[in-house]
mmCIF file of C-alpha atoms in Angstrom:
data_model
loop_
_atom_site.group_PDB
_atom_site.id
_atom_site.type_symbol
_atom_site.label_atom_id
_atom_site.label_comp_id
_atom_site.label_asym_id
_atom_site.label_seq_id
_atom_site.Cartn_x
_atom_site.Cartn_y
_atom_site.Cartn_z
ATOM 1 C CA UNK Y 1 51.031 -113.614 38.230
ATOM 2 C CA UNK Y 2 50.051 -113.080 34.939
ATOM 3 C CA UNK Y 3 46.479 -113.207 35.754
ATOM 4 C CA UNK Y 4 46.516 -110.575 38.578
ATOM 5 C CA UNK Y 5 48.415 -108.466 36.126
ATOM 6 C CA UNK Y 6 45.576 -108.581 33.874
ATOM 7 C CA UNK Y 7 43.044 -107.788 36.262
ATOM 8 C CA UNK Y 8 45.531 -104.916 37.439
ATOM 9 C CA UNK Y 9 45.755 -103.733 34.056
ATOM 10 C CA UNK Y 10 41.692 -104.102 33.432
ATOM 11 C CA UNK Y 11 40.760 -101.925 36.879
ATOM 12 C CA UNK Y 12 43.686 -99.460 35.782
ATOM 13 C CA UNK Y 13 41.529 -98.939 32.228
ATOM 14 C CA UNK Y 14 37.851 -98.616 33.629
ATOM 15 C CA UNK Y 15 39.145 -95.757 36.265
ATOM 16 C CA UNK Y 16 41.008 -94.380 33.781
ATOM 17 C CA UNK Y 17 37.549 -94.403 31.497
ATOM 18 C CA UNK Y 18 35.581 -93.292 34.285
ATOM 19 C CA UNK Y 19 37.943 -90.619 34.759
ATOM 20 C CA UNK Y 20 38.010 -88.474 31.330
ATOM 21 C CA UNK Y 21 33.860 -87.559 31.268
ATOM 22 C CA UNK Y 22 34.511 -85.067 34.901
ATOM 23 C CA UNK Y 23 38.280 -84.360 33.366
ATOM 24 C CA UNK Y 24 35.758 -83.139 30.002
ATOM 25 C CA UNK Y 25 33.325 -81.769 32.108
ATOM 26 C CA UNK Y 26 35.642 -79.486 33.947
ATOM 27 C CA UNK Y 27 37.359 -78.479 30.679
ATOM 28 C CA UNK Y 28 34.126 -77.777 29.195
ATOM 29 C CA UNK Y 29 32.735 -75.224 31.864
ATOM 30 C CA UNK Y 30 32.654 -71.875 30.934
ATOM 31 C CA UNK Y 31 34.856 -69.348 32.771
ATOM 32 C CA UNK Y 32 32.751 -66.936 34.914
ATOM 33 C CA UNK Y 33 31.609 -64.115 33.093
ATOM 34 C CA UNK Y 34 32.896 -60.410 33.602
ATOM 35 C CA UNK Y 35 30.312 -57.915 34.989
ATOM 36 C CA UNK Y 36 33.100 -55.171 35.523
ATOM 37 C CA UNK Y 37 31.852 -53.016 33.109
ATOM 38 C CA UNK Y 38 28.225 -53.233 34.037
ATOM 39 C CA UNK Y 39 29.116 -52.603 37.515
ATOM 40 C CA UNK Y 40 31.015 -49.329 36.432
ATOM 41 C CA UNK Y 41 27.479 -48.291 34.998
ATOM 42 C CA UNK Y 42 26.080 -48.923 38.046
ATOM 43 C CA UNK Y 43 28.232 -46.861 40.182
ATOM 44 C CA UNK Y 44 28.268 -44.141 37.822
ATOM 45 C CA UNK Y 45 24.041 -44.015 38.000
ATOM 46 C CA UNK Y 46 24.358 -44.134 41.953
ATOM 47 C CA UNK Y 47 26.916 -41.238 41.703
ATOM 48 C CA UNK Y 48 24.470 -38.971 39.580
ATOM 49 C CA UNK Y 49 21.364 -40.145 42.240
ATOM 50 C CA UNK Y 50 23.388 -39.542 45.394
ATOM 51 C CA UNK Y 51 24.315 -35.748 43.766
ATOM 52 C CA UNK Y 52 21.138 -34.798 42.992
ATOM 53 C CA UNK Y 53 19.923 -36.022 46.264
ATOM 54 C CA UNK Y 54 21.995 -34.156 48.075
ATOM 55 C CA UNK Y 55 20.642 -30.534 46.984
ATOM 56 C CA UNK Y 56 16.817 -32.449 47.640
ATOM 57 C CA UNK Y 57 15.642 -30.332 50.509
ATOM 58 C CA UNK Y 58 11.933 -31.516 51.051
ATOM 59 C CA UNK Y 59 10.966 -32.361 54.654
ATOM 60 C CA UNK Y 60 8.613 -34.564 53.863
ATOM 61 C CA UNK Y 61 10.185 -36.873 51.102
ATOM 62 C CA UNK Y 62 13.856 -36.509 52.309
ATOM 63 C CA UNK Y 63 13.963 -39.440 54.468
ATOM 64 C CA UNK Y 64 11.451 -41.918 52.742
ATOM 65 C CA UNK Y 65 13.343 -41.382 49.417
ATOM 66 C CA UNK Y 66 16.927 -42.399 51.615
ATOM 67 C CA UNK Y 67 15.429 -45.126 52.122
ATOM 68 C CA UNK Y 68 13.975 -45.675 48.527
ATOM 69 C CA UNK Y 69 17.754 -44.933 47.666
ATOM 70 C CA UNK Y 70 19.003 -47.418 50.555
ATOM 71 C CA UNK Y 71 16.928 -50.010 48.564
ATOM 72 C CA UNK Y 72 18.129 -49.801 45.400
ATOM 73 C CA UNK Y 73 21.718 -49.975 46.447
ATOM 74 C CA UNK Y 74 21.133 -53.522 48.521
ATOM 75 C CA UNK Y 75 19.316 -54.809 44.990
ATOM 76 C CA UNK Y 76 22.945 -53.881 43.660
ATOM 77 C CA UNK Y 77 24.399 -55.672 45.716
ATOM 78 C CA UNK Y 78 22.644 -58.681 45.241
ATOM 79 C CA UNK Y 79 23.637 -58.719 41.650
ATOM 80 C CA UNK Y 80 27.600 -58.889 42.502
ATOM 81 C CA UNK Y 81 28.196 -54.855 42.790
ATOM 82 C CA UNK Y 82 29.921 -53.105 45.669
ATOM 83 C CA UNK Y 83 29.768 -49.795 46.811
ATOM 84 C CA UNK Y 84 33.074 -47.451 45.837
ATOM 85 C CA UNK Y 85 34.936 -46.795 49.230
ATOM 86 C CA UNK Y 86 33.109 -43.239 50.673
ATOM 87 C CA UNK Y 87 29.790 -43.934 48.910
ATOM 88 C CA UNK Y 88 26.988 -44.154 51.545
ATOM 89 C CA UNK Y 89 24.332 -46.861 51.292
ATOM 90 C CA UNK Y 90 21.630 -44.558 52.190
ATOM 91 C CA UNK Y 91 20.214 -45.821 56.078
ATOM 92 C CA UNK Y 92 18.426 -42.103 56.304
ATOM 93 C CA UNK Y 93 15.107 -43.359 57.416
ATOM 94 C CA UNK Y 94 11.926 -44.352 55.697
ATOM 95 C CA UNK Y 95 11.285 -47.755 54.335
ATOM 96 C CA UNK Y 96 13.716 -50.204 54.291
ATOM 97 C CA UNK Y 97 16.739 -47.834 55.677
ATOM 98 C CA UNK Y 98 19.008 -48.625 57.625
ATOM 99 C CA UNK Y 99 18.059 -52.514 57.790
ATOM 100 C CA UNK Y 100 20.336 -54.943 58.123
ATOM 101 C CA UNK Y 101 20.841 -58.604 56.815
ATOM 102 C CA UNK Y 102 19.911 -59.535 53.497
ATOM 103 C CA UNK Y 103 17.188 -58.103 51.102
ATOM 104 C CA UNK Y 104 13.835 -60.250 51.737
ATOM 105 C CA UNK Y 105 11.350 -58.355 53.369
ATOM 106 C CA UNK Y 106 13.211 -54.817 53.008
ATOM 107 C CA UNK Y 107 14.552 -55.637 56.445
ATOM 108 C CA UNK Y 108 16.932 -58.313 57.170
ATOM 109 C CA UNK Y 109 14.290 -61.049 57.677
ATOM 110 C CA UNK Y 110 14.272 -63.988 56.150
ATOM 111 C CA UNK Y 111 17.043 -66.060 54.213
ATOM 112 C CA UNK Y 112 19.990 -64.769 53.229
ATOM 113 C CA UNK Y 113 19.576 -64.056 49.024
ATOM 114 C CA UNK Y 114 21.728 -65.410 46.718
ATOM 115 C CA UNK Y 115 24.335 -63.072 45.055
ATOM 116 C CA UNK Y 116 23.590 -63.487 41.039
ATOM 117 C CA UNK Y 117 23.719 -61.228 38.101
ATOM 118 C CA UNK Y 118 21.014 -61.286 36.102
ATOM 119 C CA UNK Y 119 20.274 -59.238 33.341
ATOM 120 C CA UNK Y 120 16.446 -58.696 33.685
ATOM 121 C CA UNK Y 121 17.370 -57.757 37.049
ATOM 122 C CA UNK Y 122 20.263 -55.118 36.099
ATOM 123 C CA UNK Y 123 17.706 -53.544 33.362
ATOM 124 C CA UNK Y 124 15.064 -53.394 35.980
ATOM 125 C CA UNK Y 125 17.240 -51.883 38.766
ATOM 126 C CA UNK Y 126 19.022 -48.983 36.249
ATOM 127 C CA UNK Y 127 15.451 -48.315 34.975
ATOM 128 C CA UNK Y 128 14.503 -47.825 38.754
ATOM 129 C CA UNK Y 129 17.283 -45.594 39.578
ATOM 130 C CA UNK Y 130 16.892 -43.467 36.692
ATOM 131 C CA UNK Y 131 13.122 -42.933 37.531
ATOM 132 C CA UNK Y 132 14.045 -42.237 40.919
ATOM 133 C CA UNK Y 133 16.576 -39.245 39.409
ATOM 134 C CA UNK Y 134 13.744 -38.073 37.291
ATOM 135 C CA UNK Y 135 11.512 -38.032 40.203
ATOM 136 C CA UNK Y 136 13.996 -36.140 42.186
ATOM 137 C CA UNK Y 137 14.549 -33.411 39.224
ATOM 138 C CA UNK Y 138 10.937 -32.517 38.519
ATOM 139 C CA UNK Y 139 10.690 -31.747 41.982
ATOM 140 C CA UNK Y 140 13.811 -29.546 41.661
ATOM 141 C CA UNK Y 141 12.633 -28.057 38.464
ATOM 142 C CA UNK Y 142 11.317 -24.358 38.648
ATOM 143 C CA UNK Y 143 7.566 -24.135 38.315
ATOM 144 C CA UNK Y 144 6.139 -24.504 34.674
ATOM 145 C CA UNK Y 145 3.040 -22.337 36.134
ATOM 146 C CA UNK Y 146 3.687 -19.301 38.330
ATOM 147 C CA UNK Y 147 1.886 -18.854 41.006
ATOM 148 C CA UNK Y 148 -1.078 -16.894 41.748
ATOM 149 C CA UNK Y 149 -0.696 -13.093 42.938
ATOM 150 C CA UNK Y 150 -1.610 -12.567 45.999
ATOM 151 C CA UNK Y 151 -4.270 -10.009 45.099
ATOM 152 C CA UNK Y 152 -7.888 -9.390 45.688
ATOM 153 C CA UNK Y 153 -10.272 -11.727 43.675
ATOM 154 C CA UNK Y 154 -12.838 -8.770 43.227
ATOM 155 C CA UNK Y 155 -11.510 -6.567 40.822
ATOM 156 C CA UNK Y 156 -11.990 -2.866 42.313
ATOM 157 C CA UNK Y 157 -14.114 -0.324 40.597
ATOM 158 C CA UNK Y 158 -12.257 2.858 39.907
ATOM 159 C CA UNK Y 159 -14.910 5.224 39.058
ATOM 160 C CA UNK Y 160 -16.136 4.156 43.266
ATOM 161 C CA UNK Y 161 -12.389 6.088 44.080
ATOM 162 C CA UNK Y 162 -12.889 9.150 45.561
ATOM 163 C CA UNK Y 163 -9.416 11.102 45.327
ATOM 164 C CA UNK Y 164 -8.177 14.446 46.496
ATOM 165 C CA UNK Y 165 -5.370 15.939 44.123
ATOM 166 C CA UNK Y 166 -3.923 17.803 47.054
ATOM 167 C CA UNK Y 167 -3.803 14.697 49.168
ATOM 168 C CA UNK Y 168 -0.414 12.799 48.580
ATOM 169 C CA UNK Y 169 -1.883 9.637 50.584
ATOM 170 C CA UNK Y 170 -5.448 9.308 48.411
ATOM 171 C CA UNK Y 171 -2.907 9.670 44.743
ATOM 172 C CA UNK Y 172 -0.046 7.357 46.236
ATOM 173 C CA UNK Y 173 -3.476 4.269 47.309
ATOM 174 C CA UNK Y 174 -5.250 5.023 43.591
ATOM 175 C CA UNK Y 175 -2.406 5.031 41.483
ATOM 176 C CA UNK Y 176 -1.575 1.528 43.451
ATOM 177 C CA UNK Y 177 -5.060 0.543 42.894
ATOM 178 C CA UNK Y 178 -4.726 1.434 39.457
ATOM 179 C CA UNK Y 179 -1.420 -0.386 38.782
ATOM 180 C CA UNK Y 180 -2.801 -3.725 40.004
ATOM 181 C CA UNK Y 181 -6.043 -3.427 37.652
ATOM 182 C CA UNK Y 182 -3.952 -2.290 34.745
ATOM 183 C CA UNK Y 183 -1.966 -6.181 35.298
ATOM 184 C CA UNK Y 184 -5.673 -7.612 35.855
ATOM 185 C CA UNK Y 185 -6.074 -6.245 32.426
ATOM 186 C CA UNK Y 186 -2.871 -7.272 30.820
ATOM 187 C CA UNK Y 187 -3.331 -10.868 31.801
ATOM 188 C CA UNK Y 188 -6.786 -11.213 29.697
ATOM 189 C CA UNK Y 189 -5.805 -9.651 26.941
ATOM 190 C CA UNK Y 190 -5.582 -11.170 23.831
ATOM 191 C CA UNK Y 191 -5.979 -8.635 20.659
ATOM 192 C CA UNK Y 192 -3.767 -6.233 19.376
ATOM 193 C CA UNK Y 193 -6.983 -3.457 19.943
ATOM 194 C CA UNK Y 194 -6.694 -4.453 23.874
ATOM 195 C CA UNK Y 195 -3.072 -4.166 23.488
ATOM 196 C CA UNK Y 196 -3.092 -1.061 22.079
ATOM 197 C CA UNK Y 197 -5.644 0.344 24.542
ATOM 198 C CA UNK Y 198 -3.189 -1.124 27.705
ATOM 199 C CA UNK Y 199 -0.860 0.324 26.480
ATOM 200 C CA UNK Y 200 -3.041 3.788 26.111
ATOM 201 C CA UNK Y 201 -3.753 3.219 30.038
ATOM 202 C CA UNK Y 202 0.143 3.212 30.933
ATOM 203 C CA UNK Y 203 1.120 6.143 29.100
ATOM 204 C CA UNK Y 204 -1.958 8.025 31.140
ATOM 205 C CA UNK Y 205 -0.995 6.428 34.340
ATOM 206 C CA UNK Y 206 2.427 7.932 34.199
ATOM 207 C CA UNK Y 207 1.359 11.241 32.929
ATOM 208 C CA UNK Y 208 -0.929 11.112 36.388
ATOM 209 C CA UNK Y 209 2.623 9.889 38.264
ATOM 210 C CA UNK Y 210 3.938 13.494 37.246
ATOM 211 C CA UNK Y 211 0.850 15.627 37.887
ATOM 212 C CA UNK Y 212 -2.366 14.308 39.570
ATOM 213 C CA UNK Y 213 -5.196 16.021 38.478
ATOM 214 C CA UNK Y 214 -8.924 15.075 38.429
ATOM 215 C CA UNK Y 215 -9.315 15.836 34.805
ATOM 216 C CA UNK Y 216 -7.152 13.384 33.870
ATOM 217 C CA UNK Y 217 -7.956 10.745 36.488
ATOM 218 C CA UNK Y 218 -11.650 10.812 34.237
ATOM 219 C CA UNK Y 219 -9.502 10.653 30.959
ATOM 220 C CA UNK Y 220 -8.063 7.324 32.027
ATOM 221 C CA UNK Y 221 -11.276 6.114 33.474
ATOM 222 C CA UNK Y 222 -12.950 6.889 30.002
ATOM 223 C CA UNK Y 223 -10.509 5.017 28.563
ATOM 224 C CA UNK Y 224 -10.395 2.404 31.185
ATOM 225 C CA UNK Y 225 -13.345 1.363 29.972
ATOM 226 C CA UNK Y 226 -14.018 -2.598 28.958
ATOM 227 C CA UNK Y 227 -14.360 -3.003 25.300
ATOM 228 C CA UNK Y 228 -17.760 -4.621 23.942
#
């Protein structure tokens, strides 16, 4: 008896010294970390894009940039985010819309992917987003250039005019003739003496709005004149 208690006693000791390395092993694993606040980030960037794509009206871009959208949001979710309850995924069209499955190959095919944050991977995806917004809001933005007139690219010659005071129709054409060469003019001119002389031209043109007459039609034409 005494011997089997011994060898009792000895198996008791090794399992219990086998046991405490996995008992430290599992105290010394670190608790899973907390990506709440990055996924708050997250939700508020997909809030601003989904706004601003809402007022983008283009016909051609609309439904390839859904699915651009679409895209971002399943690289997200790969990371350990989900979607706010009434927030769309995209699935408009275009590339990768609308697919179903997992990410690889932007359609479902292939492996499902493993859910993971990683922090290269959350930089990359909020840098993407936000380039996507940009993208969105230069095409919203009002034109830094105005468009061309839609005018004649051969500036008329006023002295080839041949008006009739008494002729309502001939004064109503050359004064309209004469407005749109008086904003040729403005548009290439660049010191104060053309300013001046512009300026000159308008103060005729209205005199001939009160009372057409041929004497001063010349007056202005004299003074219409391109400076050397």
């Amino acid at each position: 008896m005494p011997l089997i208690s011994r060898l009792l006693g000895s198996c008791l000791a090794a399992a219990l010294l086998l046991a405490r390395p996995a008992l430290a092993a599992e105290e010394a694993a670190p608790a899973a970390e907390d990506h709440t606040a990055d996924f708050k980030v997250l939700t508020t960037d997909f809030q601003r894009l989904d706004a601003i794509f809402a007022t983008f009206t283009d016909p051609v871009h609309k439904i390839p940039t859904s699915g651009f959208i679409y895209l971002l949001k399943q690289r997200a979710t790969l990371l350990g985010w989900k979607p706010p309850q009434g927030m769309l995924m995209g699935g408009g069209g275009g590339r990768g819309a609308g697919g179903g499955g997992g990410i690889p190959g932007y359609g479902g095919r292939g492996p499902a992917a493993k859910v993971e944050f990683d922090q290269v991977k959350y930089d990359e995806l909020r840098y993407d987003i936000n380039l996507q917004y940009q993208r969105i809001a230069s095409y919203l933005a009002p034109l830094r250039t105005a468009p061309p007139l839609s005018e004649p690219t051969v500036s008329i010659e006023l002295r080839n005019l041949s008006i009739d005071p008494a002729n309502p129709a001939e004064v109503k054409a050359a004064l309209a003739i004469l407005d749109m060469e008086i904003k040729r003019a403005s548009t290439r001119t660049t010191s104060p003496a053309e300013v001046a002389r512009l300026e000159r031209l308008k103060q005729r043109r209205a005199q001939l709005a009160q009372q057409f007459t041929t004497a001063r039609w010349d007056e202005l034409l004299a003074e219409f004149a391109p400076a050397e």
